[in-house]
């Protein structure tokens, strides 16, 4: 993973807002708004209120919608199509509030056209797509930032100073957060459509809890995560979930997110001496930003006294305005900040690991970024020149290319069906497939817990074993079955590699 981001780095990025008068306001940065979703109204208003930004162009699916948006929030803005706004050389920063399922295409196009990008979160449907986005923006030399607004307010900086004072606060050992928003039972919009928002409440709400947990632990990477989806749509979009993350040294973070419960947006950062708590950490409930640092003592049997240090911050500007001003200052100066895409990528990787855990009925999963060359946060590594190890990128085979003597095969597949095989030892015939076909896998032991219908998984170093003349896939002690984020292909069930019968014949000597 990436190198550890230490506390003062995050504080530095946030403190930059306090010196707003230093910005050169002669030429405000020109923003394009690509999509007119409800959240775009909030950000567009923030662009209008920012000291160093202006809305130059607006694009939507229809010209009529873009015109209505501009009439309300950007009367002088150009009305463009999606393709026109990413290609317009005058646009310096592109704000992209499109649904997650559509976001990757337009961020990549923005990067190719040298646009800085402020994207709504999550960055993408999965970590592989997010890595492609981060790499594309880095290669193009443009800034990428996700729209986690609380990262930009002054309270976040103040709170970090409080929990970093280990002499007073003690060592942080647990973070507990919640973000739940009640929607009616017949709620039906893109938030619960798999093609648009496959991560459901986890990506929409849990993203903030995961980010706050990382923030509290100075962006250390958890060793393992666990997640349960307590309610899902028929398409498998999570509506209600709980998650636990285990960090080194016995530290933990616990959060829940849901579309089913009353509105809550709270966090507790628990130290060995004191506790910090906030009841509105995502969207402030009032202009004054409040938080509490408290210390409870055992006292008498009748009462446990609680000493509370109430702290409030009067913001210079709303957090969404500070976010826009931060992005505009980067665009104007050309001084890119790696901090923002790194924490976006780290949060996206956590999302993928949490989904993988939920699909394995709450099994512990180690977060792993798709790029093999990345270094895990918080680990010590030798310089490249001192390391004799060269990692070779795995190659993957299509199911349709399996043959009776296939060995050392890596596959990316989905579980189509699971059929238990009667007998003394638990066993199941599991049909696995990709976009090229299906094959039957004989599952035993731990594989039975992992391979559930609908789950995506990676088969490493697998091989073919012939059973009554038919291909059966197997993974022995030299191979491995791993859970994965959901693959975006459709399984082709018309070509079953295990249905073909082979006959063993002798060749000519």
Coordinates of C-alpha atoms in Angstrom, one line a residue:
X1 CA 0.0 0.0 0.0
X2 CA 1.2 3.6 0.1
X3 CA 3.5 4.9 2.6
X4 CA 1.9 5.9 5.9
X5 CA 0.4 9.4 6.0
X6 CA 1.4 10.9 9.3
X7 CA -0.9 13.2 11.4
X8 CA 0.8 16.5 10.7
X9 CA 0.4 15.9 6.9
X10 CA -3.4 15.8 7.2
X11 CA -3.4 18.8 9.6
X12 CA -1.3 20.7 7.1
X13 CA -3.7 20.1 4.3
X14 CA -6.6 21.3 6.4
X15 CA -4.8 24.3 7.9
X16 CA -4.2 25.7 4.4
X17 CA -7.8 27.0 4.5
X18 CA -7.0 29.4 7.3
X19 CA -4.9 31.6 5.1
X20 CA -7.4 32.3 2.4
X21 CA -6.3 35.9 1.8
X22 CA -3.1 34.6 0.3
X23 CA -4.9 33.3 -2.8
X24 CA -4.6 35.2 -6.0
X25 CA -8.2 36.1 -6.8
X26 CA -7.4 38.0 -10.1
X27 CA -8.5 34.9 -12.1
X28 CA -11.0 32.6 -10.3
X29 CA -10.6 28.9 -11.3
X30 CA -13.2 27.9 -13.9
X31 CA -15.3 24.9 -12.8
X32 CA -17.4 22.6 -14.9
X33 CA -20.3 20.7 -13.3
X34 CA -20.9 17.3 -15.1
X35 CA -24.3 16.1 -13.9
X36 CA -27.1 17.9 -12.0
X37 CA -27.8 15.5 -9.2
X38 CA -29.2 16.8 -5.9
X39 CA -25.8 16.9 -4.3
X40 CA -24.6 19.0 -7.2
X41 CA -26.8 21.9 -6.1
X42 CA -25.0 22.0 -2.8
X43 CA -21.5 22.0 -4.4
X44 CA -22.5 24.5 -7.1
X45 CA -23.7 26.9 -4.4
X46 CA -20.3 26.3 -2.7
X47 CA -18.5 27.2 -5.9
X48 CA -20.5 30.4 -6.0
X49 CA -19.5 31.2 -2.4
X50 CA -15.9 30.3 -2.8
X51 CA -13.4 33.2 -3.2
X52 CA -11.4 31.6 -5.9
X53 CA -13.9 29.7 -8.1
X54 CA -16.6 30.3 -10.7
X55 CA -19.0 28.0 -12.6
X56 CA -18.0 28.2 -16.2
X57 CA -20.0 25.3 -17.7
X58 CA -22.8 22.9 -16.8
X59 CA -23.7 19.6 -18.4
X60 CA -26.6 17.1 -17.9
X61 CA -28.3 14.2 -19.6
X62 CA -30.7 16.7 -21.2
X63 CA -30.2 20.3 -22.2
X64 CA -33.4 21.2 -20.4
X65 CA -32.2 19.9 -17.1
X66 CA -28.8 21.7 -17.5
X67 CA -30.6 25.0 -18.4
X68 CA -32.8 24.7 -15.3
X69 CA -29.8 24.0 -13.1
X70 CA -27.9 27.0 -14.6
X71 CA -30.9 29.3 -14.2
X72 CA -30.9 28.6 -10.5
X73 CA -27.1 28.5 -9.7
X74 CA -25.0 29.6 -12.7
X75 CA -26.8 32.1 -14.9
X76 CA -23.7 32.9 -17.0
X77 CA -22.5 29.3 -17.4
X78 CA -22.2 27.6 -20.8
X79 CA -24.6 24.7 -21.4
X80 CA -22.7 21.8 -22.8
X81 CA -23.0 18.0 -23.4
X82 CA -20.9 15.6 -21.3
X83 CA -18.4 15.2 -24.2
X84 CA -18.2 18.9 -24.7
X85 CA -17.6 19.8 -21.1
X86 CA -14.7 17.4 -20.7
X87 CA -13.1 18.7 -23.9
X88 CA -13.6 22.4 -23.3
X89 CA -10.1 23.9 -22.8
X90 CA -11.4 26.6 -20.5
X91 CA -12.6 24.2 -17.8
X92 CA -9.9 23.7 -15.2
X93 CA -11.7 21.6 -12.6
X94 CA -14.5 19.2 -13.3
X95 CA -17.0 18.3 -10.5
X96 CA -18.5 14.8 -11.2
X97 CA -21.5 13.9 -9.1
X98 CA -22.6 11.1 -11.5
X99 CA -23.7 7.7 -10.0
X100 CA -20.9 5.4 -9.1
X101 CA -21.6 3.1 -11.9
X102 CA -21.0 5.9 -14.5
X103 CA -18.2 7.7 -12.8
X104 CA -15.1 5.9 -14.0
X105 CA -15.7 6.6 -17.7
X106 CA -16.0 10.4 -17.2
X107 CA -13.2 10.7 -14.7
X108 CA -10.8 9.0 -17.2
X109 CA -12.0 11.3 -20.0
X110 CA -11.5 14.3 -17.7
X111 CA -8.0 13.2 -17.0
X112 CA -7.2 12.6 -20.6
X113 CA -8.3 16.2 -21.2
X114 CA -6.1 17.6 -18.4
X115 CA -9.0 18.4 -16.0
X116 CA -8.6 18.4 -12.3
X117 CA -11.4 16.2 -10.8
X118 CA -13.5 16.6 -7.7
X119 CA -15.6 13.4 -7.6
X120 CA -18.4 12.3 -5.4
X121 CA -17.7 9.2 -3.4
X122 CA -17.0 6.3 -3.7
X123 CA -14.6 6.8 -6.6
X124 CA -15.8 3.7 -8.4
X125 CA -17.7 0.5 -8.1
X126 CA -14.6 -1.5 -7.0
X127 CA -10.9 -1.0 -6.1
X128 CA -9.6 -2.1 -9.6
X129 CA -11.6 0.7 -11.3
X130 CA -10.5 3.2 -8.5
X131 CA -6.9 2.3 -9.1
X132 CA -7.3 2.9 -12.8
X133 CA -8.8 6.3 -12.0
X134 CA -6.0 7.3 -9.5
X135 CA -3.3 6.1 -11.9
X136 CA -4.9 8.0 -14.9
X137 CA -5.1 11.3 -12.9
X138 CA -1.5 10.8 -11.7
X139 CA -0.2 10.1 -15.2
X140 CA -2.0 13.2 -16.6
X141 CA -0.7 15.4 -13.8
X142 CA -4.1 16.5 -12.5
X143 CA -5.5 16.6 -9.0
X144 CA -8.0 14.0 -7.9
X145 CA -10.1 14.5 -4.7
X146 CA -13.2 12.8 -3.5
X147 CA -16.1 14.8 -2.0
X148 CA -15.7 13.9 1.7
X149 CA -16.5 17.3 3.0
X150 CA -15.8 16.9 6.7
X151 CA -12.1 16.5 5.9
X152 CA -12.0 20.2 5.1
X153 CA -13.6 21.8 8.2
X154 CA -11.7 23.4 11.1
X155 CA -13.3 21.1 13.6
X156 CA -11.5 18.1 12.0
X157 CA -8.2 19.8 12.5
X158 CA -9.0 20.7 16.1
X159 CA -10.1 17.2 16.9
X160 CA -7.0 15.8 15.5
X161 CA -4.9 18.0 17.8
X162 CA -7.0 16.7 20.8
X163 CA -6.6 13.0 20.1
X164 CA -2.9 13.4 19.2
X165 CA -2.1 14.7 22.6
X166 CA -1.4 11.2 24.0
X167 CA -0.3 12.6 27.4
X168 CA -3.8 14.0 28.0
X169 CA -6.0 11.9 25.8
X170 CA -4.2 8.6 25.9
X171 CA -3.7 6.2 23.1
X172 CA -6.6 5.8 20.7
X173 CA -7.8 2.2 20.9
X174 CA -11.4 2.2 19.5
X175 CA -13.5 4.2 17.1
X176 CA -17.2 3.8 17.0
X177 CA -19.3 5.6 14.3
X178 CA -22.7 5.5 12.7
X179 CA -24.3 7.1 9.7
X180 CA -27.9 6.0 9.1
X181 CA -30.6 7.7 7.1
X182 CA -34.2 6.5 7.1
X183 CA -35.8 5.9 3.7
X184 CA -39.4 4.6 3.3
X185 CA -40.0 0.9 2.6
X186 CA -41.0 1.7 -1.0
X187 CA -37.9 3.8 -1.6
X188 CA -36.8 3.4 -5.2
X189 CA -34.0 5.5 -6.7
X190 CA -30.4 5.1 -7.9
X191 CA -29.1 4.5 -4.4
X192 CA -30.6 1.0 -4.5
X193 CA -29.9 0.2 -8.1
X194 CA -27.0 -2.2 -8.6
X195 CA -26.0 -0.8 -12.0
X196 CA -25.8 2.7 -10.6
X197 CA -24.8 2.3 -6.9
X198 CA -23.6 -1.3 -6.3
X199 CA -22.3 -0.5 -2.8
X200 CA -25.6 0.8 -1.5
X201 CA -25.6 2.1 2.0
X202 CA -21.9 1.0 2.4
X203 CA -20.7 3.3 -0.3
X204 CA -23.2 6.1 0.3
X205 CA -22.9 6.3 4.1
X206 CA -20.3 3.8 5.3
X207 CA -17.6 5.6 3.3
X208 CA -17.7 8.4 5.8
X209 CA -17.5 6.0 8.8
X210 CA -14.6 4.2 7.2
X211 CA -12.8 7.5 6.4
X212 CA -13.3 8.8 10.0
X213 CA -11.9 5.5 11.4
X214 CA -8.8 5.8 9.2
X215 CA -8.4 9.5 10.2
X216 CA -8.5 8.6 13.9
X217 CA -5.7 6.1 13.4
X218 CA -3.5 8.4 11.2
X219 CA -4.4 6.4 8.1
X220 CA -3.0 3.1 9.3
X221 CA -4.4 0.2 7.3
X222 CA -6.5 -2.3 9.2
X223 CA -5.1 -5.9 9.3
X224 CA -8.6 -7.4 8.8
X225 CA -12.1 -6.3 8.4
X226 CA -15.5 -8.0 8.9
X227 CA -18.9 -6.9 7.6
X228 CA -22.5 -8.2 7.7
X229 CA -25.3 -7.1 5.3
X230 CA -28.4 -7.4 7.4
X231 CA -30.8 -6.3 4.6
X232 CA -30.3 -6.2 0.8
X233 CA -32.3 -5.6 -2.3
X234 CA -33.2 -8.4 -4.7
X235 CA -30.2 -7.4 -6.7
X236 CA -27.9 -7.7 -3.7
X237 CA -27.5 -3.9 -3.0
X238 CA -26.8 -3.5 0.8
X239 CA -29.4 -1.5 2.7
X240 CA -28.2 -2.1 6.3
X241 CA -24.8 -3.2 7.5
X242 CA -22.4 -3.4 10.4
X243 CA -18.7 -3.5 10.2
X244 CA -15.6 -4.1 12.4
X245 CA -12.0 -3.4 11.5
X246 CA -9.0 -4.7 13.4
X247 CA -5.8 -2.7 13.5
X248 CA -2.4 -3.6 14.9
X249 CA -1.9 -3.4 18.6
X250 CA -5.4 -4.5 19.5
X251 CA -7.0 -1.4 18.1
X252 CA -10.5 -1.6 16.6
X253 CA -13.0 0.5 14.6
X254 CA -16.7 -0.4 14.6
X255 CA -19.4 1.3 12.5
X256 CA -22.9 0.8 11.2
X257 CA -24.6 2.4 8.2
X258 CA -28.2 1.9 7.0
X259 CA -31.0 3.2 4.9
X260 CA -33.4 1.6 7.5
X261 CA -32.8 3.5 10.7
X262 CA -33.3 7.0 12.2
X263 CA -30.9 9.7 11.2
X264 CA -27.6 9.4 13.1
X265 CA -24.2 10.6 12.2
X266 CA -22.1 10.2 15.3
X267 CA -18.6 9.2 16.1
X268 CA -16.7 8.4 19.4
X269 CA -12.9 8.2 19.4
X270 CA -11.9 6.4 22.6
X271 CA -8.5 6.9 24.2
X272 CA -7.0 5.2 27.2
X273 CA -7.8 8.3 29.3
X274 CA -10.5 10.4 27.5
X275 CA -13.1 10.1 24.8
X276 CA -13.9 12.5 22.0
X277 CA -17.5 12.5 20.6
X278 CA -19.3 14.2 17.8
X279 CA -23.0 14.0 17.0
X280 CA -22.9 15.5 13.5
X281 CA -19.6 14.6 12.0
X282 CA -20.7 14.2 8.3
X283 CA -23.1 17.2 7.9
X284 CA -23.0 19.9 10.7
X285 CA -26.4 20.3 12.4
X286 CA -25.7 24.1 13.0
X287 CA -23.2 26.7 12.1
X288 CA -21.1 26.3 15.3
X289 CA -19.1 23.0 15.0
X290 CA -19.3 21.2 18.3
X291 CA -17.4 18.3 19.8
X292 CA -16.7 17.0 23.3
X293 CA -13.7 15.6 25.0
X294 CA -14.7 13.9 28.3
X295 CA -13.2 11.9 31.1
X296 CA -15.3 9.7 33.4
X297 CA -14.0 8.5 36.8
X298 CA -15.3 5.7 38.9
X299 CA -16.2 7.9 41.9
X300 CA -18.7 6.4 44.3
X301 CA -20.9 3.4 43.8
X302 CA -23.9 5.8 43.3
X303 CA -22.3 8.0 40.6
X304 CA -19.6 7.9 38.0
X305 CA -18.6 11.6 37.6
X306 CA -18.0 12.7 34.0
X307 CA -15.9 15.8 33.4
X308 CA -16.7 17.3 30.0
X309 CA -14.6 19.7 28.1
X310 CA -17.0 21.2 25.6
X311 CA -15.4 22.6 22.6
X312 CA -16.8 24.5 19.7
X313 CA -15.4 25.9 16.5
X314 CA -16.8 28.9 14.6
X315 CA -16.0 28.0 11.0
X316 CA -14.5 30.5 8.6
X317 CA -16.8 29.1 5.9
X318 CA -19.0 26.0 5.4
X319 CA -17.0 22.8 4.8
X320 CA -18.2 22.4 1.3
X321 CA -16.9 25.9 0.5
X322 CA -13.6 25.1 2.0
X323 CA -13.4 22.0 -0.1
X324 CA -14.0 24.0 -3.3
X325 CA -11.4 26.6 -2.2
X326 CA -8.9 23.9 -1.5
X327 CA -9.4 22.3 -4.9
X328 CA -9.3 25.6 -6.6
X329 CA -6.1 26.6 -4.9
X330 CA -4.4 23.4 -6.1
X331 CA -5.6 23.9 -9.7
X332 CA -4.4 27.6 -9.7
X333 CA -1.0 26.8 -8.3
X334 CA -0.4 23.5 -10.1
X335 CA 1.0 22.0 -6.8
X336 CA -0.7 18.6 -6.7
X337 CA -1.3 17.0 -3.3
X338 CA -0.9 13.2 -3.2
X339 CA -2.7 13.0 0.1
X340 CA -6.1 13.2 -1.5
X341 CA -6.0 10.4 -4.0
X342 CA -4.2 8.2 -1.6
X343 CA -6.8 8.4 1.1
X344 CA -9.5 8.0 -1.5
X345 CA -7.9 4.8 -2.8
X346 CA -7.4 3.5 0.8
X347 CA -11.0 4.1 1.6
X348 CA -12.1 2.4 -1.7
X349 CA -9.9 -0.7 -0.8
X350 CA -11.7 -0.9 2.5
X351 CA -15.1 -0.9 0.8
X352 CA -14.0 -3.8 -1.4
X353 CA -12.8 -5.8 1.6
X354 CA -16.0 -5.2 3.5
X355 CA -18.1 -6.4 0.6
X356 CA -15.9 -9.5 0.3
X357 CA -16.4 -10.2 4.0
X358 CA -20.2 -9.8 3.8
X359 CA -20.3 -12.2 0.8
X360 CA -18.5 -14.7 3.0
X361 CA -21.1 -14.3 5.8
X362 CA -18.8 -12.1 7.9
X363 CA -15.5 -13.8 7.5
X364 CA -12.4 -11.8 8.3
X365 CA -10.8 -10.4 5.2
X366 CA -7.4 -8.6 4.8
X367 CA -7.8 -5.4 2.7
X368 CA -5.6 -5.7 -0.3
X369 CA -5.1 -3.2 -3.1
X370 CA -5.3 -4.7 -6.6
X371 CA -1.8 -3.4 -7.6
X372 CA 0.8 -5.9 -6.4
X373 CA 3.5 -3.3 -6.2
X374 CA 1.7 -1.1 -3.6
X375 CA 3.0 -1.1 0.0
X376 CA 0.6 -1.6 2.9
X377 CA 0.2 1.4 5.1
X378 CA 2.1 1.3 8.4
X379 CA 4.6 -1.4 7.3
X380 CA 8.3 -0.9 7.1
X381 CA 9.9 -1.8 3.7
X382 CA 13.5 -2.0 2.5
X383 CA 14.6 0.4 -0.3
X384 CA 14.0 -1.0 -3.7
X385 CA 17.7 -1.3 -4.4
X386 CA 18.1 -3.6 -1.3
X387 CA 15.3 -6.0 -2.3
X388 CA 16.2 -8.9 -4.5
X389 CA 12.5 -9.9 -4.8
X390 CA 10.6 -9.2 -8.0
X391 CA 6.9 -9.7 -8.0
X392 CA 5.4 -11.2 -11.1
X393 CA 1.9 -10.2 -12.0
X394 CA -0.6 -13.0 -12.0
X395 CA -2.1 -14.0 -15.4
X396 CA -5.7 -15.3 -15.6
X397 CA -7.2 -17.9 -17.8
X398 CA -10.7 -18.0 -19.3
X399 CA -12.9 -20.9 -18.1
X400 CA -13.5 -21.9 -21.8
X401 CA -9.7 -22.5 -22.2
X402 CA -9.6 -25.3 -19.6
X403 CA -8.6 -28.7 -20.9
X404 CA -8.0 -32.1 -19.2
X405 CA -4.3 -31.5 -18.4
X406 CA -4.7 -27.8 -17.2
X407 CA -2.4 -27.0 -14.3
X408 CA -1.3 -23.9 -12.4
X409 CA -4.4 -22.0 -13.6
X410 CA -5.6 -18.7 -12.2
X411 CA -9.3 -17.9 -12.7
X412 CA -11.6 -14.9 -11.8
X413 CA -15.1 -16.4 -11.4
X414 CA -18.5 -16.1 -9.9
X415 CA -20.4 -18.8 -8.0
X416 CA -23.4 -19.9 -10.2
X417 CA -24.7 -22.6 -7.9
X418 CA -23.8 -24.9 -5.0
X419 CA -25.1 -28.5 -4.7
X420 CA -24.3 -30.5 -1.6
X421 CA -22.9 -34.0 -2.1
X422 CA -24.3 -36.6 0.4
X423 CA -21.7 -38.5 2.4
X424 CA -19.7 -38.7 5.6
X425 CA -17.4 -35.8 4.7
X426 CA -19.0 -32.5 3.8
X427 CA -18.5 -31.7 0.1
X428 CA -20.3 -29.8 -2.6
X429 CA -20.3 -29.5 -6.4
X430 CA -19.9 -25.7 -7.1
X431 CA -20.5 -24.4 -10.5
X432 CA -18.1 -21.5 -11.2
X433 CA -18.2 -19.3 -14.3
X434 CA -16.9 -16.2 -16.1
X435 CA -18.0 -14.5 -19.3
X436 CA -16.6 -17.5 -21.4
X437 CA -18.3 -20.4 -19.7
X438 CA -18.7 -22.5 -16.5
X439 CA -16.9 -25.4 -14.8
X440 CA -17.7 -27.6 -11.8
X441 CA -15.4 -27.3 -8.7
X442 CA -15.3 -29.9 -5.9
X443 CA -15.5 -27.9 -2.7
X444 CA -14.4 -29.3 0.7
X445 CA -13.4 -27.9 4.1
X446 CA -13.0 -24.1 4.3
X447 CA -14.1 -23.7 0.7
X448 CA -17.6 -24.7 1.7
X449 CA -17.9 -21.6 3.9
X450 CA -16.4 -19.3 1.2
X451 CA -18.2 -20.4 -1.9
X452 CA -21.8 -19.2 -1.7
X453 CA -24.1 -18.5 -4.7
X454 CA -23.4 -15.1 -6.2
X455 CA -20.0 -14.6 -4.6
X456 CA -17.0 -13.5 -6.7
X457 CA -13.7 -15.3 -6.1
X458 CA -10.2 -15.9 -7.4
X459 CA -8.9 -19.4 -7.9
X460 CA -5.1 -19.4 -7.7
X461 CA -2.9 -22.3 -9.0
X462 CA -5.9 -24.5 -9.6
X463 CA -5.8 -27.6 -11.8
X464 CA -8.2 -29.9 -13.7
X465 CA -9.0 -33.4 -12.3
X466 CA -10.9 -35.8 -14.6
X467 CA -13.9 -37.5 -13.1
X468 CA -15.6 -40.2 -15.2
X469 CA -14.2 -38.5 -18.3
X470 CA -15.4 -35.0 -17.3
X471 CA -13.5 -31.9 -16.3
X472 CA -13.6 -31.0 -12.6
X473 CA -11.7 -28.1 -11.2
X474 CA -9.6 -28.6 -8.0
X475 CA -7.4 -26.6 -5.7
X476 CA -4.9 -28.6 -3.7
X477 CA -2.6 -27.5 -0.9
X478 CA -0.4 -25.6 -3.4
X479 CA -3.4 -23.4 -4.5
X480 CA -5.7 -21.0 -3.0
X481 CA -9.3 -19.8 -3.2
X482 CA -9.8 -16.1 -2.3
X483 CA -12.8 -13.9 -2.0
X484 CA -13.0 -10.9 -4.2
X485 CA -14.9 -7.8 -4.9
X486 CA -17.9 -8.4 -7.2
X487 CA -16.7 -8.9 -10.8
X488 CA -18.7 -6.9 -13.4
X489 CA -19.1 -9.6 -16.0
X490 CA -22.1 -11.8 -16.7
X491 CA -21.5 -15.5 -16.5
X492 CA -22.0 -17.4 -19.8
X493 CA -23.9 -20.5 -18.7
X494 CA -24.3 -21.8 -22.3
X495 CA -20.9 -23.3 -22.4
X496 CA -20.3 -25.9 -19.6
X497 CA -16.8 -27.2 -19.7
X498 CA -17.7 -30.0 -17.3
X499 CA -20.5 -31.4 -19.5
X500 CA -18.1 -32.5 -22.3
X501 CA -17.0 -36.1 -22.0
X502 CA -13.4 -37.0 -22.8
X503 CA -12.0 -40.4 -23.6
X504 CA -8.4 -41.4 -22.7
X505 CA -6.6 -42.8 -25.8
X506 CA -3.1 -44.0 -26.3
X507 CA -0.9 -42.0 -28.7
X508 CA 1.4 -43.4 -31.3
X509 CA 4.9 -44.3 -30.0

